[in-house]
XYZ file of C-alpha atoms in Angstrom:
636
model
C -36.495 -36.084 -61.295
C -35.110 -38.720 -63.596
C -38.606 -39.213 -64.866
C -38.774 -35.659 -65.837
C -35.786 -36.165 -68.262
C -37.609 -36.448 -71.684
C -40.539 -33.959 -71.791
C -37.704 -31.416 -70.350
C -35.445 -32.534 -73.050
C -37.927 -31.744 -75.624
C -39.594 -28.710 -74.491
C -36.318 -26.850 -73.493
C -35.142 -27.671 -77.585
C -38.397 -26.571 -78.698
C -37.990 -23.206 -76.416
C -34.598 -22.254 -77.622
C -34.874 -23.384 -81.298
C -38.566 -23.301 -82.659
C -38.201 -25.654 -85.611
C -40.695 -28.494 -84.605
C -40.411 -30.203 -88.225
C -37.172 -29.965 -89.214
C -35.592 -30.931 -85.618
C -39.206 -33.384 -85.456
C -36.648 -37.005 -86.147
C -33.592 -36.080 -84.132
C -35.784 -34.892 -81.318
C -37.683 -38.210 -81.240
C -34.869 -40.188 -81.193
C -33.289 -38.126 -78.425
C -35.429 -39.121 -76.371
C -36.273 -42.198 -77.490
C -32.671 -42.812 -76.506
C -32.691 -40.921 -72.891
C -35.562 -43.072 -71.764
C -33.952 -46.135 -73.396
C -30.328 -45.365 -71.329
C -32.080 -44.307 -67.740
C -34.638 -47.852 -68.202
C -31.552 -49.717 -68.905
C -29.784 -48.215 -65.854
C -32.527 -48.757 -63.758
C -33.917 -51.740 -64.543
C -31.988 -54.381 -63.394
C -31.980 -53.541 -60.269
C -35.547 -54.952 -60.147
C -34.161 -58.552 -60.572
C -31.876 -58.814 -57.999
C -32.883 -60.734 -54.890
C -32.205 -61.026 -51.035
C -32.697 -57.572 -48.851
C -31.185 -55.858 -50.858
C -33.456 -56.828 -54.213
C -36.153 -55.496 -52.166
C -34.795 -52.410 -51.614
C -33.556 -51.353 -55.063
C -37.004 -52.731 -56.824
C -38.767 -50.141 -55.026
C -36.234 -47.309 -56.704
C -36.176 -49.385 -60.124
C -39.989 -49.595 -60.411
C -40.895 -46.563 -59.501
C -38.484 -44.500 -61.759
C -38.993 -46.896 -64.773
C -42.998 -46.025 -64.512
C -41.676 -42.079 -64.318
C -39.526 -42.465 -67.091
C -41.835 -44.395 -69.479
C -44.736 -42.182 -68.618
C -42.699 -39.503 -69.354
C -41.563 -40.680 -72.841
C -45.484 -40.690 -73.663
C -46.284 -36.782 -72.484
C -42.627 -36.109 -74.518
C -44.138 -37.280 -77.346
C -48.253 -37.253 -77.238
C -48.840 -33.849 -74.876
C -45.332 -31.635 -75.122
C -45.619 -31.226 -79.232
C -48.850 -30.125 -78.630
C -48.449 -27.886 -75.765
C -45.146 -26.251 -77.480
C -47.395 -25.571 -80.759
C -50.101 -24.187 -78.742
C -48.259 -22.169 -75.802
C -44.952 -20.761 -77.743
C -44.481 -18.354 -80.445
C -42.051 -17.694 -82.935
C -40.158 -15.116 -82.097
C -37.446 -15.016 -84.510
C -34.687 -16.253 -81.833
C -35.140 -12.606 -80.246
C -33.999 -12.775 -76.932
C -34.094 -10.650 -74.138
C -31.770 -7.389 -73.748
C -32.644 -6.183 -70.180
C -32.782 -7.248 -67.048
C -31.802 -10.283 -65.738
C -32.544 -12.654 -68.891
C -30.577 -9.789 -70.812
C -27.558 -10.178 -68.603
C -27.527 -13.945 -68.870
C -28.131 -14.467 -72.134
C -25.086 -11.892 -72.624
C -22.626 -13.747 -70.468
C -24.136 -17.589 -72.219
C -23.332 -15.576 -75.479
C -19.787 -15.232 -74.538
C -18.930 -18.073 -72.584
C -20.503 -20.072 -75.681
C -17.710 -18.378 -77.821
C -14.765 -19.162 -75.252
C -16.424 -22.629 -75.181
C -16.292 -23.062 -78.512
C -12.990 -22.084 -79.050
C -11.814 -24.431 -76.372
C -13.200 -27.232 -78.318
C -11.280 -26.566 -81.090
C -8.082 -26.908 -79.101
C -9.245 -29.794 -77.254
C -10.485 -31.731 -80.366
C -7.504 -30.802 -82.571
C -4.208 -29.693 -81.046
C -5.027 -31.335 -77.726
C -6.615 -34.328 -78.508
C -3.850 -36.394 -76.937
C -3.026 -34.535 -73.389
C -7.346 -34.360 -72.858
C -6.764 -38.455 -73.552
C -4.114 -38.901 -71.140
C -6.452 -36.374 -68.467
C -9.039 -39.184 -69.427
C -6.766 -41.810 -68.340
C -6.193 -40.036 -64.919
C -10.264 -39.387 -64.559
C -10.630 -43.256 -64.518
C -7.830 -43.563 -62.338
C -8.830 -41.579 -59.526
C -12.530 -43.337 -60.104
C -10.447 -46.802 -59.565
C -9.018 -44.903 -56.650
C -11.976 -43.692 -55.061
C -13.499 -47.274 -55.033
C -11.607 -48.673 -53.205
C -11.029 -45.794 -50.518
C -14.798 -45.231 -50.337
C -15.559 -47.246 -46.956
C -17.997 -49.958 -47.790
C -21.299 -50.171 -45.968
C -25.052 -51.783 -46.070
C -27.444 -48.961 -45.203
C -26.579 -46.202 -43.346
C -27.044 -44.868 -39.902
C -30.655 -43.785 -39.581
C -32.056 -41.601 -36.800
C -35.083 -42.755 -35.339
C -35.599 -41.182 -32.554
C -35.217 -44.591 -30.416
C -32.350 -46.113 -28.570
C -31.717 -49.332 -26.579
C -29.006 -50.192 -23.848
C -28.140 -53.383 -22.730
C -26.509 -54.691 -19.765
C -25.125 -57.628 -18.384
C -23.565 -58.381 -14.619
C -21.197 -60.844 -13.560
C -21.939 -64.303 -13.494
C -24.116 -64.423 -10.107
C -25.248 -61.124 -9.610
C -28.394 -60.542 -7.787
C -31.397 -58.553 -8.909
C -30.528 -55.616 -6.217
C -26.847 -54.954 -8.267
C -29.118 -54.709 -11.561
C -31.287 -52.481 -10.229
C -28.264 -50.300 -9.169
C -26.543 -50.527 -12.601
C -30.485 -49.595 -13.982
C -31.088 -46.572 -11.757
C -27.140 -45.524 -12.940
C -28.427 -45.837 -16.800
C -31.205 -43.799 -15.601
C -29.394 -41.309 -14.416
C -27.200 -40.964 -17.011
C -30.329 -40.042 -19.345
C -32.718 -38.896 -17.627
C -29.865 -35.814 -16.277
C -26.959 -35.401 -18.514
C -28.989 -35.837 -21.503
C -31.983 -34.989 -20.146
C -32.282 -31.827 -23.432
C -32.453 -34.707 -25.772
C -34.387 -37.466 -23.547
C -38.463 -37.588 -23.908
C -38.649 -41.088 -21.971
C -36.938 -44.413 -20.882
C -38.224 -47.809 -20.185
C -36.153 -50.273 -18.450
C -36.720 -54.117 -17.919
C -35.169 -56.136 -15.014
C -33.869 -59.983 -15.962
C -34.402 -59.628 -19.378
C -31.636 -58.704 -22.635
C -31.154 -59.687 -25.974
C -28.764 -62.019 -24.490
C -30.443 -64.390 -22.145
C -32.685 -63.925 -19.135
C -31.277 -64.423 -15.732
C -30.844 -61.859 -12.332
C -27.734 -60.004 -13.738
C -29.227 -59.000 -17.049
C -31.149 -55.484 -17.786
C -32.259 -54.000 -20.694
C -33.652 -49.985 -21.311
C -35.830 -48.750 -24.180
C -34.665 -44.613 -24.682
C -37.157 -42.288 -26.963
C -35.784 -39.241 -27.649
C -37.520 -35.693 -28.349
C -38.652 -34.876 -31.547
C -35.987 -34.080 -34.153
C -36.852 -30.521 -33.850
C -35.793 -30.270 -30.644
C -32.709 -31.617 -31.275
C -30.548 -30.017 -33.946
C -27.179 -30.232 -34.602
C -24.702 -33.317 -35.008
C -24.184 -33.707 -31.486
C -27.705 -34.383 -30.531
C -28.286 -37.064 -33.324
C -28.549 -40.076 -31.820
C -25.649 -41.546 -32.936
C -23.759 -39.250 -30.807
C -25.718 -39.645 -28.219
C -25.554 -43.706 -28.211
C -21.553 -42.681 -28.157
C -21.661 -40.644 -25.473
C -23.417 -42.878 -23.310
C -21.382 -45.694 -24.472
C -17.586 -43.492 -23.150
C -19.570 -42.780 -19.841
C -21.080 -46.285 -19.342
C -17.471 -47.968 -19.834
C -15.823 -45.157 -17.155
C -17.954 -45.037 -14.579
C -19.551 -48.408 -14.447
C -16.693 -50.880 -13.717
C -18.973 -54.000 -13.082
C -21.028 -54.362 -15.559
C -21.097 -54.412 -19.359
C -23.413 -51.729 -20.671
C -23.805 -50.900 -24.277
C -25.702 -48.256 -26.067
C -27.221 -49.145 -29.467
C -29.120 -47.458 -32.212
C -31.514 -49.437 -34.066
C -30.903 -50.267 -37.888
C -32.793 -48.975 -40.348
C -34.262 -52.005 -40.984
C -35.546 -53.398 -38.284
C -36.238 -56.719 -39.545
C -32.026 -57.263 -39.856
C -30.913 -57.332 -36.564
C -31.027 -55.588 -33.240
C -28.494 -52.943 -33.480
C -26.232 -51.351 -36.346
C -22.442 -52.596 -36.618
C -21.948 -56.250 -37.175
C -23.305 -59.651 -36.237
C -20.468 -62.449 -37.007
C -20.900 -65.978 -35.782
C -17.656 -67.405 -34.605
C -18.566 -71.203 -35.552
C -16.511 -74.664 -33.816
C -15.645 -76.274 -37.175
C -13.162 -78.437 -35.968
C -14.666 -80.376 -32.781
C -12.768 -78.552 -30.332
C -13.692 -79.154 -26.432
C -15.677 -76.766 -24.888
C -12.912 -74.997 -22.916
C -10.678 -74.534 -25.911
C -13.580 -72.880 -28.241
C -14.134 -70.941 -25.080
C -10.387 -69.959 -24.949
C -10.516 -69.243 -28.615
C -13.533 -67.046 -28.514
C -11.945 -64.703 -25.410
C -8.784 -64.971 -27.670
C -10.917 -62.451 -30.287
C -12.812 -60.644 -27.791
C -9.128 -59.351 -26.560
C -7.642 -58.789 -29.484
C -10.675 -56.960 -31.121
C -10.839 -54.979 -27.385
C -6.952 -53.593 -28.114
C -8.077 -53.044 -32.311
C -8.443 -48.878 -32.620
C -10.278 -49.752 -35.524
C -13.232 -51.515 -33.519
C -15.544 -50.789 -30.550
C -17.818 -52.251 -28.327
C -16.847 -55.844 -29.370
C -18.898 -58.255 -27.389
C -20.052 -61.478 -26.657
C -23.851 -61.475 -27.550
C -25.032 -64.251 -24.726
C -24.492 -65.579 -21.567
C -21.683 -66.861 -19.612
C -21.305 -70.102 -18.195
C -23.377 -70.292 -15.156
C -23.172 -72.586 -11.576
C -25.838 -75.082 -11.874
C -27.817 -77.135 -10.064
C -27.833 -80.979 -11.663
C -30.264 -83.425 -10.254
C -28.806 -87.093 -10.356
C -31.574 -89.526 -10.532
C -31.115 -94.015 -9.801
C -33.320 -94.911 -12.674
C -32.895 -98.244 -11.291
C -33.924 -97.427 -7.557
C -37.203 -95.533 -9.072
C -37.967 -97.880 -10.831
C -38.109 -100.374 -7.400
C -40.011 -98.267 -6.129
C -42.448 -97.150 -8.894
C -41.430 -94.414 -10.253
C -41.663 -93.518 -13.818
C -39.119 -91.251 -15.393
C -42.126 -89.065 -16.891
C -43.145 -88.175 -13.700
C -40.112 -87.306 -12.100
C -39.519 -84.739 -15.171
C -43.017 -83.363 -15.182
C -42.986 -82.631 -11.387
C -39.432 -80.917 -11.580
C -40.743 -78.934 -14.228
C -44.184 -78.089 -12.034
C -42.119 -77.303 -8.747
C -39.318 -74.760 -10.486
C -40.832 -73.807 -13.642
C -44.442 -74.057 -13.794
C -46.603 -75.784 -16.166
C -50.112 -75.361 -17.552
C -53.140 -77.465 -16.245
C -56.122 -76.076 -17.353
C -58.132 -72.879 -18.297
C -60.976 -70.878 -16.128
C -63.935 -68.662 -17.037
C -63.505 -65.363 -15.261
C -65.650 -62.414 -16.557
C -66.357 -63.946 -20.149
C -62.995 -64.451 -20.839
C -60.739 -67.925 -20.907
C -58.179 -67.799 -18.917
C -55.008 -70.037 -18.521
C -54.138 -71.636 -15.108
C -50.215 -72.459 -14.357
C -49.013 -74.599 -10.813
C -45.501 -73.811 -9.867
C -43.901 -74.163 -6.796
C -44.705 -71.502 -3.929
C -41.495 -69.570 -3.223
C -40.210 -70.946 0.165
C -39.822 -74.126 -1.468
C -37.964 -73.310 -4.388
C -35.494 -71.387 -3.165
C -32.629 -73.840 -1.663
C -31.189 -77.188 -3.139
C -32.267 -79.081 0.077
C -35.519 -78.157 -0.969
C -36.265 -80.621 -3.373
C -36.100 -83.611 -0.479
C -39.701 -81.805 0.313
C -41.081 -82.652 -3.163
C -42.850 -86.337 -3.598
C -43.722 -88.113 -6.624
C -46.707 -90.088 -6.746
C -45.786 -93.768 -7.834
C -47.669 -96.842 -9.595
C -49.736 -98.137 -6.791
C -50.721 -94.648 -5.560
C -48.665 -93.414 -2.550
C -46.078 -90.725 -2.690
C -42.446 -91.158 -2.807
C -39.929 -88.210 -1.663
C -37.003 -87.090 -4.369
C -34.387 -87.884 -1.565
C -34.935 -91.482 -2.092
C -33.941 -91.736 -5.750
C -32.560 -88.577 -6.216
C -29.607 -86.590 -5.339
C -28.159 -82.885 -6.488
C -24.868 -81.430 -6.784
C -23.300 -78.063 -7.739
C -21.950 -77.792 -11.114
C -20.632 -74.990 -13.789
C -22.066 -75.240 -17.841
C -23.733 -73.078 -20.504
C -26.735 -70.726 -19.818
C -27.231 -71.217 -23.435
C -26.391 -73.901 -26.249
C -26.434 -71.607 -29.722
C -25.800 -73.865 -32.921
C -25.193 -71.822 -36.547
C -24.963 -73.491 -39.391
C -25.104 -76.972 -37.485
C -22.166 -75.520 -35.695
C -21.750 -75.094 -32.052
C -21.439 -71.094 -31.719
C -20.762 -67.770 -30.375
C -22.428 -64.413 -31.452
C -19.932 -61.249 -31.555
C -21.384 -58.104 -32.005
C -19.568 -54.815 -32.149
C -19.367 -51.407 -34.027
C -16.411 -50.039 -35.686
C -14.671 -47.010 -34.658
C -16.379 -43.453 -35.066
C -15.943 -41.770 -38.336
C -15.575 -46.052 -40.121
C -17.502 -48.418 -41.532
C -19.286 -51.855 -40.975
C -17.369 -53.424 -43.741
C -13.944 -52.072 -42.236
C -14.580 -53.608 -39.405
C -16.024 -56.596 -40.705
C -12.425 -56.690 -42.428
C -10.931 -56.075 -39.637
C -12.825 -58.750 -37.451
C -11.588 -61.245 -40.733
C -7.657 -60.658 -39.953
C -8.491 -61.116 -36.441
C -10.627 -64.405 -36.801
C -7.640 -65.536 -39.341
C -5.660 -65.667 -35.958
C -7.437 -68.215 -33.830
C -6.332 -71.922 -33.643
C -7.362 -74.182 -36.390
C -11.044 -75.290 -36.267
C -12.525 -72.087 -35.422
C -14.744 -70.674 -38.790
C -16.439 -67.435 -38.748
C -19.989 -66.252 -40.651
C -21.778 -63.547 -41.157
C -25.677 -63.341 -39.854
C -28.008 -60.740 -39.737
C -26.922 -56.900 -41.583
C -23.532 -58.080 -41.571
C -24.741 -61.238 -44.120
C -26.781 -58.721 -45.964
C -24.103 -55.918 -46.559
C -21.682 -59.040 -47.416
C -24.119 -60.080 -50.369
C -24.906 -56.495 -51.493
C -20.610 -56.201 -51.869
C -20.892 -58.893 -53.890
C -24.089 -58.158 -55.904
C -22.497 -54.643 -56.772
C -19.990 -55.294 -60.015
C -22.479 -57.554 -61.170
C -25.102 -54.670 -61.379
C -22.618 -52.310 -62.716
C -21.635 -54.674 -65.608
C -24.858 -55.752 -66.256
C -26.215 -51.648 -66.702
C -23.484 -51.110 -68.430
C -23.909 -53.754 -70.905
C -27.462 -53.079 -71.506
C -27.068 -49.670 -72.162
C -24.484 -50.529 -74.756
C -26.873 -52.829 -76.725
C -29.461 -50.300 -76.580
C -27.236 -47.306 -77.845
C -26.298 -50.463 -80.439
C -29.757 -50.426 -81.544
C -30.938 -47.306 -81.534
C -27.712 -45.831 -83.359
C -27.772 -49.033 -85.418
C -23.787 -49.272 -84.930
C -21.769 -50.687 -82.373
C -19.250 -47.588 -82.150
C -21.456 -44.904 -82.004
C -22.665 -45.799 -78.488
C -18.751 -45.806 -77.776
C -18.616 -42.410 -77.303
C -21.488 -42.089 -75.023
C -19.935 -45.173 -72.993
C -17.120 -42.885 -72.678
C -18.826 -40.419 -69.979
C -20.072 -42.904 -67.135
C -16.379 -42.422 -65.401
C -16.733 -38.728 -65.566
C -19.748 -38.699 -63.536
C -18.931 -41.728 -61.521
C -16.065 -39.920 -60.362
C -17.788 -36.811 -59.088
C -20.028 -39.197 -57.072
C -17.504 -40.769 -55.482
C -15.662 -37.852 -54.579
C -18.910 -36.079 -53.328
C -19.029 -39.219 -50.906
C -16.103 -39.060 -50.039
C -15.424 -35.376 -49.204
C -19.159 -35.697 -46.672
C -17.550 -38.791 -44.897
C -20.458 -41.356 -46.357
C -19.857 -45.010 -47.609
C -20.562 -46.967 -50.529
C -23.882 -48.530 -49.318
C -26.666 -49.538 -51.302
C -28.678 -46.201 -51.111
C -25.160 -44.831 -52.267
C -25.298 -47.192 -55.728
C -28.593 -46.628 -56.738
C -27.494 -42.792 -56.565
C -24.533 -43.964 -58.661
C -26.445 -45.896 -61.089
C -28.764 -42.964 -61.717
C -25.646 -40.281 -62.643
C -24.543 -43.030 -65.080
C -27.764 -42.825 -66.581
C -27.745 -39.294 -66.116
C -24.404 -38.683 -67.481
C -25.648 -40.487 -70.918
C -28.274 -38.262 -71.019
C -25.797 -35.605 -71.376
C -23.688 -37.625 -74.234
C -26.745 -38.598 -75.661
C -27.333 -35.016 -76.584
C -24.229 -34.605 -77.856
C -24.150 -37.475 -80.244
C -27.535 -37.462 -81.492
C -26.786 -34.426 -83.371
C -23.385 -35.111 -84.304
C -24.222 -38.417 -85.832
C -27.353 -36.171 -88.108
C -24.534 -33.516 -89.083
C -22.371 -36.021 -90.119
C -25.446 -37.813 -92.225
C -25.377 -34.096 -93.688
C -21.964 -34.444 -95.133
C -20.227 -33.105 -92.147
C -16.989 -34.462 -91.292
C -16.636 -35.757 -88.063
C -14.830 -32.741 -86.094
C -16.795 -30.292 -87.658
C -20.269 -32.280 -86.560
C -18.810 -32.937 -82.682
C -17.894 -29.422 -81.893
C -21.351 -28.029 -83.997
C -23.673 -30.548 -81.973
C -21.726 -29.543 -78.563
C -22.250 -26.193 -79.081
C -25.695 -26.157 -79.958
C -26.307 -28.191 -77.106
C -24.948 -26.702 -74.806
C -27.727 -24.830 -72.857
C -30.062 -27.884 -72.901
C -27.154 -29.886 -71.241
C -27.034 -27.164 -68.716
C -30.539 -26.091 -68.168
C -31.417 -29.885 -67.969
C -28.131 -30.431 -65.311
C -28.939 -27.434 -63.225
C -32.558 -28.784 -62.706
C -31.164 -32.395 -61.914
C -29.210 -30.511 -59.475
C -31.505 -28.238 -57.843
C -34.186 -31.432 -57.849
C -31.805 -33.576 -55.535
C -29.934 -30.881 -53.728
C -32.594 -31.238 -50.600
C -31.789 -34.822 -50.631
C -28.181 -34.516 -50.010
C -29.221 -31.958 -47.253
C -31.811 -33.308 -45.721
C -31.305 -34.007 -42.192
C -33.929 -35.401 -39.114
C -35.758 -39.172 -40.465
C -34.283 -40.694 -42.848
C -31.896 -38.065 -43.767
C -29.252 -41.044 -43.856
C -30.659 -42.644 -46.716
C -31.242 -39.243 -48.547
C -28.177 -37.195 -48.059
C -26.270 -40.997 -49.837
C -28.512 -40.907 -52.870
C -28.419 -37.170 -52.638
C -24.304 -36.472 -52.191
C -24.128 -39.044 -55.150
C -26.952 -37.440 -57.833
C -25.283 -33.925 -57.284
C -21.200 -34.970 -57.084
C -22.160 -36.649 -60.239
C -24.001 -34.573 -61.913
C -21.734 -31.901 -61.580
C -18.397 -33.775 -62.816
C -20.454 -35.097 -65.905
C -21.601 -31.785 -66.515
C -18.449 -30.041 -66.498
C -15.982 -32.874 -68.004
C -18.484 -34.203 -70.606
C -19.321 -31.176 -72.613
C -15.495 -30.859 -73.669
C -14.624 -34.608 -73.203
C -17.872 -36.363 -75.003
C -17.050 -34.161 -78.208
C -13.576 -35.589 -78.420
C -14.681 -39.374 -77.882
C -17.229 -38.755 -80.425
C -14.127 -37.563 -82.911
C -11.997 -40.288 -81.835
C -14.512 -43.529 -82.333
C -15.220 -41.773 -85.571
C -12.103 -41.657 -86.663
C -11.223 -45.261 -85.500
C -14.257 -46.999 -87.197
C -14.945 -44.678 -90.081
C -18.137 -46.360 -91.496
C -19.682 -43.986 -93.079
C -23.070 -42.831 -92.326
C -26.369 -42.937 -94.263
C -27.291 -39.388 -95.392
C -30.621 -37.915 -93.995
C -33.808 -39.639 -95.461
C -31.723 -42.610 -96.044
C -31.559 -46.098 -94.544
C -28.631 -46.615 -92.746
C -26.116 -49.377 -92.906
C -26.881 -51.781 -90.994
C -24.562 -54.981 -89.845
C -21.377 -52.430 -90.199
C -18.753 -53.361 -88.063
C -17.686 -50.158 -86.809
């Protein structure tokens, strides 16, 4: 839609007033100045990098290509269309029907509106100022009540749920907690189940007898309308009746991000890092320290440890010194160990044109028991076979499963989700005051979404200030002044505030789909001022003064500004309620486009008028009259 904006500027002004030479230099350089505000808006978001980079560049350079084609048709194909399709018709306009009864009721609201601005420009200058003060305050308000976020929750019709026994569970108690996950499904959600795929010794946490993971596709989304059959909900629900009726074992539910590349799961993914060389036992103590605490947090869920416990092992003593007496080589030794329990590859076979790998491991029988590696023999330097027993000796012991290092740290993954109805960076605030707890030495980071919505918080004033200030310096060049574009700097808050509220008001968070919906109302909110001030600035050229030229530019602008707002509207109004795949990602740019247009709308047409009276009136540099060159280096 935001491509749209200039050819619709132009032809609806060359529909309501048919003056194609006399309006001819304002109209160019309205929409010189529209495409020049929504490419300075958009652009920078091409140049910022990480995920997130990649993610705006794909809205930045496809709307700058909309917008810059458009500019062309505005001024190559719409003249000549307008001069060929329309007719002068004297400014007759309709007196029946439904055009009749519109243009009757725009008649008289344009009066009332007009007569408004005289109050609010004159007598009321200073109350509408100190309204304008409140605006931006709310706005500041907003901001920081608007839950932050990364992307949103996407529904993709898949599903995963993890599992993980006891330390020392056997395969036949997975299988049990399995067929229970089936169940659960397979017959209480069987209306929004199509099929589910589980695996046996296998999660994203390890591999070992008392892990289990399931793969859940749901039915089409179709088939499964309404909030409660998202799969968000669903992922919930499974979660509440997992953690009640499944005491010995921790299940999970999870719903895939939306990118699938950033992690396994949406919530967040923090490392809790051993900075300070504590033992292994009190980094252990520290990490169940914040799995308890986090547990007993309302504002968090499903806080876990993403691994594997510590684990009895079996450790394998071996007298270098005694195999070396009797021939031995320490090569050996490891190489048959790792033949006899874990298998190793030898060799490849033809079978039916096809090259096939061959792998020796120990047959099952003599695998199975520690005594059984007295029955294995390693082959020594002159040739005969020596058993383990005589250089080697086991022993039960307990240790890590796993040995995770981040950042050159030793570490622990936590993963977890905030509470329903709250966002990933409330709980990744929370999960900060929490971490700020635990003894000295223990660090936390952020990995995975949780890094990426971390850099997109901080990414986020930067892009605001930086579209901010390059729509200023273009406004500065095309108005050749650096107060003029003052007054159109004046409406971003008015339609920043509408977005925010819309958000807020639908529950959604400030994520990055979210800003590039809020950088587009800015840009669409100058569109609105633009109009505005573009014919102020040639009344006052005229020999207007400056109250006289606001309130006769607003009012002749009025239905453009409305017709053009209406159609923004109406364009993005699916977005915001979309619903089904990807309606996540749509209803954020969608709630934000619509909230925004609709406060800029409203608050601009009486507010931009009174900032354009105001900046004239505190730099009054005068103007160059019409046909003239204008002033140029004036400091106003």
């Amino acid at each position: 839609a935001a491509g749209s904006v200039p050819g619709t500027i132009l032809t609806l002004v060359a529909i309501h007033y048919f003056k194609p030479l006399s309006n001819s230099a304002a109209l160019i350089s309205i929409v010189l100045g529209i495409a020049l505000v929504l490419t300075a808006v958009l652009l920078p978001m091409a140049f910022f990098g990480g995920s997130t980079g990649v993610i705006y560049r794909q809205f930045s350079v496809t709307m700058v290509s909309a917008v810059l084609l458009s500019v062309f048709v505005a001024l190559t194909l719409s003249p000549a269309l307008c001069a060929t399709v329309l007719k002068p018709q004297g400014h007759k306009t309709a007196q029946k029907g439904f055009f009749g009864w519109f243009n009757r009721t725009f008649d008289k609201s344009l009066h009332r509106y007009e007569r408004g601005l005289h109050r609010t420009v004159g007598r009321s200058s200073k109350s509408m100022m100190w309204g304008y003060g409140v605006i931006v305050a709310v706005m500041i308000g907003l901001f920081a009540y608007l839950p932050s976020g990364f992307l949103p929750e996407e529904d993709q019709g898949l599903m995963l749920t993890t599992m993980t026994l006891p330390v020392g569970a056997v395969k036949s108690r997975t299988d049990q907690i399995l067929k229970s996950v089936e169940q659960e499904f397979l017959v209480n959600e069987k209306a929004n189940t199509a099929a589910i795929f589980t695996v046996q010794g296998r999660n994203f946490s390890g591999s070992g007898e008392n892990t289990g993971l399931a793969f859940l596709r749901l039915k089409p989304w179709d088939q499964r309308k309404g909030a409660n059959n998202g799969a968000g909900a669903i992922a919930r629900r499974a979660s509440i009746f997992f953690a009640t009726h499944i005491r010995d074992a921790q299940v999970y539910t999870l719903v895939p991000p939306a990118v699938p590349e950033l992690g396994l799961a949406t919530g967040f993914d923090m490392q809790l890092e051993n900075r300070g060389g504590l033992n292994a036992q009190q980094f252990l103590a520290a990490r169940n320290q914040l799995l308890a605490a986090a547990a007993a947090d309302p504002q968090l869920s499903q806080v876990r440890f993403n691994g594997l416990e510590d684990q009895p092992q079996l450790q394998v003593d071996t007298d270098t010194a005694q195999a070396g007496a009797l021939g031995v080589a320490q090569g050996d030794i490891n190489s048959t160990l790792s033949a006899a329990l874990g298998g190793t590859y030898v060799n490849d076979f033809i079978d039916r044109d096809r090259i096939k790998h061959v792998y020796v491991e120990g047959d099952a029988p003599y695998r199975a028991r520690p005594e059984n590696l007295n029955d294995w023999r390693v082959r020594n330097a002159s040739g005969t076979m020596t058993p383990f027993s005589a250089f080697a000796k086991s022993h039960w012991t307990f240790g890590a499963a796993q040995l995770a290092r981040y950042n050159g740290f030793q570490s622990y993954e936590i993963q977890g989700q905030p509470k329903p109805g709250s966002s990933t960076g409330a709980a990744m605030a929370e999960m900060q005051k929490l971490a700020a707890q635990l003894p000295p030495g223990v660090g936390v980071d952020w990995t995975g979404v949780s890094y990426q919505e971390q850099a997109a918080g901080a990414q986020a004033p930067v892009l605001y200030g930086l579209t901010v200030l390059v729509v200023f310096l273009c406004l500065a060049a095309l108005y050749e002044s650096w107060s003029i574009p003052l007054s159109v700097m004046l409406v971003l808050p008015l339609g920043i505030v509408g977005a925010l509220l819309a958000a807020s008001l639908r529950g959604l968070y400030n994520d990055i789909y979210f800003q590039v919906g809020l950088l587009t109302t800015m840009g669409l909110a100058a569109k609105n001022a633009i109009l505005i001030v573009e014919f102020a600035v040639e009344a006052q050229r005229q020999g207007q003064d400056a109250v006289q030229a606001a309130i006769g530019a607003a009012r002749q602008r009025l239905r453009p500004i409305l017709m053009t707002s209406l159609a923004f509207i109406a364009g993005v109004l699916p977005l915001a309620l979309a619903n089904g795949a990807g309606a996540g990602s749509e209803n954020d740019i969608g709630t934000g486009v619509v909230g925004g247009m609709i406060s800029a709308t409203i608050l601009a047409i009486f507010f931009v008028p009174l900032g354009y009276v105001l900046v004239r009136k505190a730099f009054p540099t005068p103007l160059a009259k019409t046909g003239a060159a204008a002033p140029r280096g004036e400091g106003g």
